[in-house]
Coordinates of C-alpha atoms and ligand atoms in Angstrom, one line a residue:
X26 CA 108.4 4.8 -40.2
X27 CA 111.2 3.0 -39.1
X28 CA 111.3 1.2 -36.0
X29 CA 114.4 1.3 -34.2
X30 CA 113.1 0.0 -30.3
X31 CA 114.4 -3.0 -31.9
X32 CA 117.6 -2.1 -33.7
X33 CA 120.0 -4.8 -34.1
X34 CA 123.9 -4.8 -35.4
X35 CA 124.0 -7.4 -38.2
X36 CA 127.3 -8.5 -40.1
X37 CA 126.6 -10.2 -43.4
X38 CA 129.5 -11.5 -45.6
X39 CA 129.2 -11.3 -48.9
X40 CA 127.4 -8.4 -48.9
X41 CA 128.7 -6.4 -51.9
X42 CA 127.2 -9.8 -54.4
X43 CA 124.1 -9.9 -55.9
X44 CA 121.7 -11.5 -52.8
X45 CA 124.3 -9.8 -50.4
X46 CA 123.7 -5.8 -51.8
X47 CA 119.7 -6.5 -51.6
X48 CA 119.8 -8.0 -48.0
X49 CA 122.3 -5.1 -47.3
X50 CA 119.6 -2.2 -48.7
X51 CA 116.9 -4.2 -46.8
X52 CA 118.5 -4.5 -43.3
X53 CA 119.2 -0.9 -43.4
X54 CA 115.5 0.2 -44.7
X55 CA 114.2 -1.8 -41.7
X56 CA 116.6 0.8 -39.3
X57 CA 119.4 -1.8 -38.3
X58 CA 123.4 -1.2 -38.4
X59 CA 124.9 -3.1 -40.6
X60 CA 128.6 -4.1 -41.5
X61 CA 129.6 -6.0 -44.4
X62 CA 132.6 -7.8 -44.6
X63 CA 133.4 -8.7 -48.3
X64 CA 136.8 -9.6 -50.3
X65 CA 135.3 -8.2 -53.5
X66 CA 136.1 -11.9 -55.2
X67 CA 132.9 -12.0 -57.3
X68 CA 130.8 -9.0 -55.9
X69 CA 131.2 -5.5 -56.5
X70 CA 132.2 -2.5 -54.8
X71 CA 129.7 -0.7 -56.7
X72 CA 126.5 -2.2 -55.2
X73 CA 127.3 -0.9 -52.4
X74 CA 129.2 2.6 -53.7
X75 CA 125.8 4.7 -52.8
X76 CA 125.4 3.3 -48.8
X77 CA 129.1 4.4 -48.0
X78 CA 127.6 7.5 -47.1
X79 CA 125.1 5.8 -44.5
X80 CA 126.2 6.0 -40.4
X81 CA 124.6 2.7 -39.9
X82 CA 126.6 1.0 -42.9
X83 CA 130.1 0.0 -42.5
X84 CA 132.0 -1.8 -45.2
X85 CA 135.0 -4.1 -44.2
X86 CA 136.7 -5.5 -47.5
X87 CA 138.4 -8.6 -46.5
X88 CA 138.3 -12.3 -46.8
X89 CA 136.4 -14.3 -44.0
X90 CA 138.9 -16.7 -44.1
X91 CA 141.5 -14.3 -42.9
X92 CA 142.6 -14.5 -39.2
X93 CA 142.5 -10.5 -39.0
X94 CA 139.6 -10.1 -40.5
X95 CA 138.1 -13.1 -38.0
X96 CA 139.9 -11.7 -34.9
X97 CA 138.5 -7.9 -35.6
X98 CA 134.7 -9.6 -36.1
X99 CA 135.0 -11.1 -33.0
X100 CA 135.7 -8.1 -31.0
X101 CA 132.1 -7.0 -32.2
X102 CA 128.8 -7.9 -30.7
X103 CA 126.4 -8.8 -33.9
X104 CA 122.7 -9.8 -33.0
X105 CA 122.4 -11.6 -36.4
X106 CA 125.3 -12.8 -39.2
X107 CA 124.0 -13.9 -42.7
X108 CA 126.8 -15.8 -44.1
X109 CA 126.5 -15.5 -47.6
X110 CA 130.2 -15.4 -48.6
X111 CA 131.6 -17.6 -51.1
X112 CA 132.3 -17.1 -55.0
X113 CA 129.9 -18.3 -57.5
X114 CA 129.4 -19.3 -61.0
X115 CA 129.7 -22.5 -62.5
X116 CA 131.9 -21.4 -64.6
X117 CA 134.0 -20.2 -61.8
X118 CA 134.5 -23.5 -60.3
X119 CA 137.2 -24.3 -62.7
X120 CA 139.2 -21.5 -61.5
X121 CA 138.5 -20.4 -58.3
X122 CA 137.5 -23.5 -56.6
X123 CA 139.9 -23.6 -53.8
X124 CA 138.9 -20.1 -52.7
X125 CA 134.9 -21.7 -52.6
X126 CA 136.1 -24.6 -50.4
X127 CA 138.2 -21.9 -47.9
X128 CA 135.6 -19.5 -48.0
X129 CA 132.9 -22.3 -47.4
X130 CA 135.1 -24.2 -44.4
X131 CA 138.0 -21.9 -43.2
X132 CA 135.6 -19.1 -43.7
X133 CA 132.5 -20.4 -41.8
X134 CA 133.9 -22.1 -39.1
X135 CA 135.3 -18.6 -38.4
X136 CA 132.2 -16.8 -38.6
X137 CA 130.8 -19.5 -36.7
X138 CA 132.9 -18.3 -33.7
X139 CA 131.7 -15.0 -33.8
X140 CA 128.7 -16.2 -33.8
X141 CA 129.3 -17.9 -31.1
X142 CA 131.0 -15.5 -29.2
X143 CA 128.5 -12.9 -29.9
X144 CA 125.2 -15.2 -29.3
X145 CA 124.1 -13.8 -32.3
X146 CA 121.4 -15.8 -35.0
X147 CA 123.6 -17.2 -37.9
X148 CA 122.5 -17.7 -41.1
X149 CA 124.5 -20.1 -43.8
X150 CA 123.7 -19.6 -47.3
X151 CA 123.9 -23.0 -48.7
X152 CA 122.7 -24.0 -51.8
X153 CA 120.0 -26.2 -53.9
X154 CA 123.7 -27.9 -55.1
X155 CA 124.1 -29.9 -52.0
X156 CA 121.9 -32.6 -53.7
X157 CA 124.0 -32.3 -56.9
X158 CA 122.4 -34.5 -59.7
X159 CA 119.2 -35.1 -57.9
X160 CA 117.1 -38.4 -58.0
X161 CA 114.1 -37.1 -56.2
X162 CA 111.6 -34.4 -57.2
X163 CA 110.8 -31.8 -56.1
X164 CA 113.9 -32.1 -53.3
X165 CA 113.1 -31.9 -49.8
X166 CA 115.5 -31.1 -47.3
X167 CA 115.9 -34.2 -45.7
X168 CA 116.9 -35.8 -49.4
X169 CA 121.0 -36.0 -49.0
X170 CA 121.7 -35.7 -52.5
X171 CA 123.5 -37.0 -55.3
X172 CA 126.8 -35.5 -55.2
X173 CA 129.6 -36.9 -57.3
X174 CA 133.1 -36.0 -54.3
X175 CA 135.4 -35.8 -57.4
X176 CA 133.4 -34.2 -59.7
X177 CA 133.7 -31.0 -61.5
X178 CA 131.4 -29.4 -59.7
X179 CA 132.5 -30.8 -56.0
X180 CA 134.5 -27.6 -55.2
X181 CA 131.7 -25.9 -55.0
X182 CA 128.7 -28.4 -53.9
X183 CA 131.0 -30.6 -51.3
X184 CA 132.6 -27.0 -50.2
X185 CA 128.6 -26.1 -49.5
X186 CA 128.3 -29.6 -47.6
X187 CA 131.1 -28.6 -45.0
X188 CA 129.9 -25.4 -44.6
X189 CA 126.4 -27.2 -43.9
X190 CA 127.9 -29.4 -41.3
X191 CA 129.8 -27.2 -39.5
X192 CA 126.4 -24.9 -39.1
X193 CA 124.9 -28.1 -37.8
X194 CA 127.9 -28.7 -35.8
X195 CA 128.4 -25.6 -33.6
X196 CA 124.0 -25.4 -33.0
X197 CA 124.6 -29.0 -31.3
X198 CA 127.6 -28.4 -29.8
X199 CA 127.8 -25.1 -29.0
X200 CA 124.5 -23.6 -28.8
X201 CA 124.3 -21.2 -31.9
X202 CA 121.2 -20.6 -32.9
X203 CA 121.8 -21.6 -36.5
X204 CA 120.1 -22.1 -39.6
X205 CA 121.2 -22.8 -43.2
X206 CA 119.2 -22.2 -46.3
X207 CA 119.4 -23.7 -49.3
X208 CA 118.8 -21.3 -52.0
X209 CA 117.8 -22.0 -55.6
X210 CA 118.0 -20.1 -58.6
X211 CA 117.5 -16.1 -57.5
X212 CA 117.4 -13.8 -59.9
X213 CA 116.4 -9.8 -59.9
X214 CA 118.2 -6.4 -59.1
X215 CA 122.2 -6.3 -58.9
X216 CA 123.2 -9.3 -60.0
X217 CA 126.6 -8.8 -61.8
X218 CA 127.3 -7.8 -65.6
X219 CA 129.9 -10.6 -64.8
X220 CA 127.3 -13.2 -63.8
X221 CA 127.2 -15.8 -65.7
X222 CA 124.4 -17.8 -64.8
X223 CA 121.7 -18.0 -66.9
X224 CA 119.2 -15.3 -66.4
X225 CA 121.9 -12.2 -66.2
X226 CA 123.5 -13.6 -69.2
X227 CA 120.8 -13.9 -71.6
X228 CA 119.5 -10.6 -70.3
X229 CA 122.7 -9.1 -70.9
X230 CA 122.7 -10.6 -74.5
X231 CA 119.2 -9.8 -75.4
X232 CA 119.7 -6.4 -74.2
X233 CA 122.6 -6.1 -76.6
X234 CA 120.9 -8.3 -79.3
X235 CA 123.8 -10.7 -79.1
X236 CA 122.7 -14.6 -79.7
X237 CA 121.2 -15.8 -76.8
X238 CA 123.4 -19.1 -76.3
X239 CA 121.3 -22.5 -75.2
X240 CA 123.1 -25.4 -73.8
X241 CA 121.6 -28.7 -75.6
X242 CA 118.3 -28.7 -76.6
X243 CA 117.4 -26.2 -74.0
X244 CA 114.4 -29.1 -72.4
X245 CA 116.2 -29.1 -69.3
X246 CA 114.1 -27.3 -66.5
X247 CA 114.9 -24.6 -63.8
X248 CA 112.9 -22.9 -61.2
X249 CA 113.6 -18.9 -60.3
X250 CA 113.0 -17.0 -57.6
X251 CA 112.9 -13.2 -57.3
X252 CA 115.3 -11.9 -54.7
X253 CA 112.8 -10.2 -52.8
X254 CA 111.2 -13.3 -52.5
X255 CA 114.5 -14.8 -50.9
X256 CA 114.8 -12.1 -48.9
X257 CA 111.5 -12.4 -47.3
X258 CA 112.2 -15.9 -46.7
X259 CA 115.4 -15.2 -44.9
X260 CA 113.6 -12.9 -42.8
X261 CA 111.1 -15.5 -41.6
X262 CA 113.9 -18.3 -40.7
X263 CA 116.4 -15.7 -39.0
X264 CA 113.1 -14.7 -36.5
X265 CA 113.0 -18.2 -35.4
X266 CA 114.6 -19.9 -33.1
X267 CA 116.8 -22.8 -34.6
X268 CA 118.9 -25.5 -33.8
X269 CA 120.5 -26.3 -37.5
X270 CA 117.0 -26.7 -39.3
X271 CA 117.3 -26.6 -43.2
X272 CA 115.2 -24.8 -45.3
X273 CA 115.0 -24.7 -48.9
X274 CA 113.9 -21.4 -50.8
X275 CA 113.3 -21.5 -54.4
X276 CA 110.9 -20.6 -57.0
X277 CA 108.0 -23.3 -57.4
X278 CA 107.6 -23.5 -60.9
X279 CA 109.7 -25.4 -63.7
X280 CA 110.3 -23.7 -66.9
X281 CA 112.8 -25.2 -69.7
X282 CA 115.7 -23.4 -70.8
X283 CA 114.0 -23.1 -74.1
X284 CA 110.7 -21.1 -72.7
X285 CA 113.2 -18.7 -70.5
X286 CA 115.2 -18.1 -73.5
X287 CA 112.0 -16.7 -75.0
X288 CA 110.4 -14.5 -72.1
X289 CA 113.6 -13.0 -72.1
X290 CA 113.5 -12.2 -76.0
X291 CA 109.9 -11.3 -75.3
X292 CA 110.7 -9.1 -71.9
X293 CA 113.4 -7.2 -73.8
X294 CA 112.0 -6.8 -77.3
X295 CA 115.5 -8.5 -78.5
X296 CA 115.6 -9.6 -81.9
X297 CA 118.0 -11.9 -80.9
X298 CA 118.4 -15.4 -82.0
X299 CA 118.8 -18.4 -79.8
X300 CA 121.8 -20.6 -80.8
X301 CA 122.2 -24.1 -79.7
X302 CA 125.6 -25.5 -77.9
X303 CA 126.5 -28.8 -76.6
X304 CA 126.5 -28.9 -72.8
X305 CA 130.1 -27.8 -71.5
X306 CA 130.3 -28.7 -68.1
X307 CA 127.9 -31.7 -66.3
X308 CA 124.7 -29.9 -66.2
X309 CA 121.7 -30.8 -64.2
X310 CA 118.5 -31.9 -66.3
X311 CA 116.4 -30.5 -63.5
X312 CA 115.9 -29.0 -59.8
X313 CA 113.3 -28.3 -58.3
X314 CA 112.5 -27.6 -54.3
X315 CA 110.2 -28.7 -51.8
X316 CA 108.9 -25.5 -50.4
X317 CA 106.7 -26.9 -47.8
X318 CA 109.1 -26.6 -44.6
X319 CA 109.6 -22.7 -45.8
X320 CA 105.8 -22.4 -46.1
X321 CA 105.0 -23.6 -42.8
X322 CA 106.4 -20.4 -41.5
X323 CA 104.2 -18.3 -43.6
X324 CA 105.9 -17.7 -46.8
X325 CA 105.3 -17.6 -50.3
X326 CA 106.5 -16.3 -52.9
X327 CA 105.5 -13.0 -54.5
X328 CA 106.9 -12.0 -57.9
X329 CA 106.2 -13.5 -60.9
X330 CA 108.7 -14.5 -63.3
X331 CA 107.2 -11.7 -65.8
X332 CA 107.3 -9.0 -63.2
X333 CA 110.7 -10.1 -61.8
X334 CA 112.4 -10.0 -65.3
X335 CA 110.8 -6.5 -65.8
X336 CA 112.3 -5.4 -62.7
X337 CA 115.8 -6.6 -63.5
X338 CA 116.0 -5.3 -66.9
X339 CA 114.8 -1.7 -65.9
X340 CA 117.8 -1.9 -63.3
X341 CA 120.2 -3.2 -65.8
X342 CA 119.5 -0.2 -68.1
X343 CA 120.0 2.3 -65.4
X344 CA 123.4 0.6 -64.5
X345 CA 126.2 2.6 -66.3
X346 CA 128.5 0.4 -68.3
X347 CA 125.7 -2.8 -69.3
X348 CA 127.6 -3.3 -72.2
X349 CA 129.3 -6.2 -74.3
X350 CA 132.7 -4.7 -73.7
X351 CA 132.1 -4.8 -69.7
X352 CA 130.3 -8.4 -70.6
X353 CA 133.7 -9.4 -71.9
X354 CA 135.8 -8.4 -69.4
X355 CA 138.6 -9.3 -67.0
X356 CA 136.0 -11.8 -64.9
X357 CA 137.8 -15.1 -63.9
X358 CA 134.9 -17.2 -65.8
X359 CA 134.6 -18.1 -68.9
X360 CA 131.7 -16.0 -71.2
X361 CA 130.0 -19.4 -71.1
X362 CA 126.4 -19.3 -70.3
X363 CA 125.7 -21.2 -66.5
X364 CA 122.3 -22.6 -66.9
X365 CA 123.0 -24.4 -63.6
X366 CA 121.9 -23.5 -59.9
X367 CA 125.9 -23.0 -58.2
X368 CA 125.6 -19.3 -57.5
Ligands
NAD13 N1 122.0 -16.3 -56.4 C1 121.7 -17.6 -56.4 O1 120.9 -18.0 -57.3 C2 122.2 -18.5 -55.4 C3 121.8 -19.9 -55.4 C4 122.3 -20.8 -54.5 C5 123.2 -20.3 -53.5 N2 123.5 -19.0 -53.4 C6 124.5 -18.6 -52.4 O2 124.1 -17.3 -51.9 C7 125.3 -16.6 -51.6 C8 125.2 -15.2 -52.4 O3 125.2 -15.5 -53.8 P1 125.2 -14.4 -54.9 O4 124.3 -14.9 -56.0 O5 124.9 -13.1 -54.2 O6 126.7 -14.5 -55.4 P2 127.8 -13.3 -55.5 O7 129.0 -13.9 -56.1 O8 127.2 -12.2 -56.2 O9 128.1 -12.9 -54.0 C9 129.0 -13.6 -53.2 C10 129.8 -12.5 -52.4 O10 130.7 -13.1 -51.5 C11 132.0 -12.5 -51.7 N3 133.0 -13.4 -51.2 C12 133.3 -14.6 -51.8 N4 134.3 -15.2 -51.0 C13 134.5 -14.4 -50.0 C14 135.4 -14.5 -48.8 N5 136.2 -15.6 -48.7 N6 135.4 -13.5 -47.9 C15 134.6 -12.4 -48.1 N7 133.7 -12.3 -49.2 C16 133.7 -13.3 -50.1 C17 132.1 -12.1 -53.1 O11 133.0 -11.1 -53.4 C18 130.6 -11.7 -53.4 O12 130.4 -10.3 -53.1 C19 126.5 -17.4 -52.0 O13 127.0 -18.0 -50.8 C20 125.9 -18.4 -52.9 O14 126.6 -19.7 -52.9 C21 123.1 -18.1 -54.4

């Protein structure tokens, strides 16, 4: 039964993306309000195409970055804002990396305000890319990272930084209570026949028994999480009290490229083959978080990788339009498979 003694207003930004359109369902099963400001850049109108219907779901399509969108936000009183606004992809970076350094500065400092203005819990969604090529394992959050300024992917990770500091900023100076996570590979449920990273796009393949493409020799590792899982975690940090703390959420066990490639071949049935490329854009050998902060607080994570992929294929097939013609589309990015972390 839904409790609703404690019903709370929450804005999240991004909300029609992949983690944004779970967080969106959640927040409303728990018996909150919920407006979702979203310019539609990478996410999709039809995550969210069923909730329109919902009284206690509003949908505001418009970019955080804009002065009306940030002066009607601010006449609203929000108990809680999950900033999770910003386009992703590697791939993307090449093309629409101006509008991840607005959305990540312009666009936080403005929700910042409202937060501010509202004394409402804020929540950034950072990113296991703030420590770029990483020289420490597993990554902890007070590691600062190995991020190359001019480097192809510094749209994206150094746009991430700012938006970091400036969540640090306003909990010093202005008292927001403020907390940015740093998210690692999430897979499961909506993620976008667009996406590009490497999970939705060698489901997408197998599912279509196209080649399933590997970057080099496919050794390199990765850790996934199930959304849920993220979810759950964001749940826990938003219910405490915090002054700028960092957490990092991510799956806790490394797999190589090469082993994904077959689950996926073995969750799908795909007769697909697997076909080697060279890398195409610096990749990172290997991530892999420190979960022990996030654990403190009593989480851990739930879904297997078996389960998870299950649970994202049987949603894929029920999506209309799962197709290689969609696949190929009018998406900014390139078709290039992402086997990196920048979501
Ligand atoms: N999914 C992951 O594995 C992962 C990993 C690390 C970090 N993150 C971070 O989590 C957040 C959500 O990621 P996702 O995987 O759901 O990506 P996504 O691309 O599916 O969702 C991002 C959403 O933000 C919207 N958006 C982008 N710029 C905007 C702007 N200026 N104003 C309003 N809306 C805007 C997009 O249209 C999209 O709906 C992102 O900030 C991303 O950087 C995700």
């Amino acid at each position: 039964m839904r409790n609703t003694s404690r019903r709370k207003k929450i804005l999240i930004a991004g909300g029609a993306g992949f983690v944004g359109s779970n967080l969106v369902r959640e927040c409303l099963t728990q018996g909150h309000k919920v407006d979702c400001v979203d310019s539609l850049i990478t996410g999709e109108s039809a995550n969210l195409a069923p909730l329109l219907t919902n009284q206690d779901f509003r949908f505001i399509h418009g970019d955080i970055a804009d002065t009306g969108i940030a002066s009607r936000l601010q006449r609203e009183r929000y108990s809680e804002i999950y900033n999770l606004a910003c386009p992703t992809g590697v791939p993307n970076i090449a093309v629409l990396g101006e509008e991840m350094m607005i959305a990540s500065s312009t666009g936080t400092l403005n929700l910042l305000r409202v937060a501010e203005q509202s004394r409402a819990r804020y929540l950034f969604a950072s990113t296991a890319e703030v420590y770029g090529n990483p020289e420490k394992f597993p990554q902890s959050e007070d590691y600062s990272g190995n991020v190359d300024p001019v480097g192809l992917r510094s749209p994206y990770e150094e746009g991430k930084r700012f938006g970091e500091a400036a969540t640090a900023y306003y909990a010093r100076r202005y008292g927001v209570d403020a907390r940015i996570v740093r998210i690692f590979n999430t897979y499961g449920p909506f993620m976008s026949k667009n996406d590009q990273r490497v999970i939705p796009q060698m489901l997408t393949r197998a599912l279509n028994q196209l080649p399933l493409t590997m970057y080099g020799d496919g050794s390199q590792t990765r850790s996934f999480l199930n959304v849920r899982d993220l979810i759950d975690g964001f749940a826990l940090v938003m219910n405490q009290h915090c002054e700028g703390e960092v957490y990092n959420i991510g799956g806790e066990t490394e797999i190589t490229i090469a082993e994904l490639a077959a689950e996926i071949l073995r969750a799908t049935g795909s007769r697909s083959e697997v076909v080697r490329k060279p890398h195409f854009i610096a990749d990172h050998d290997r991530r892999l978080p420190d979960t022990r902060k996030i654990r403190a607080l009593g989480w851990a994570p739930k879904t297997s990788l078996a389960t998870g992929l299950k649970q994202s294929i049987k949603h894929m097939q029920m999506t209309p339009g799962y197709s290689v013609a969609r696949q190929n589309g009018q998406n900014p990015a390139t078709t290039r498979t992402d086997h990196s972390v920048a979501a």
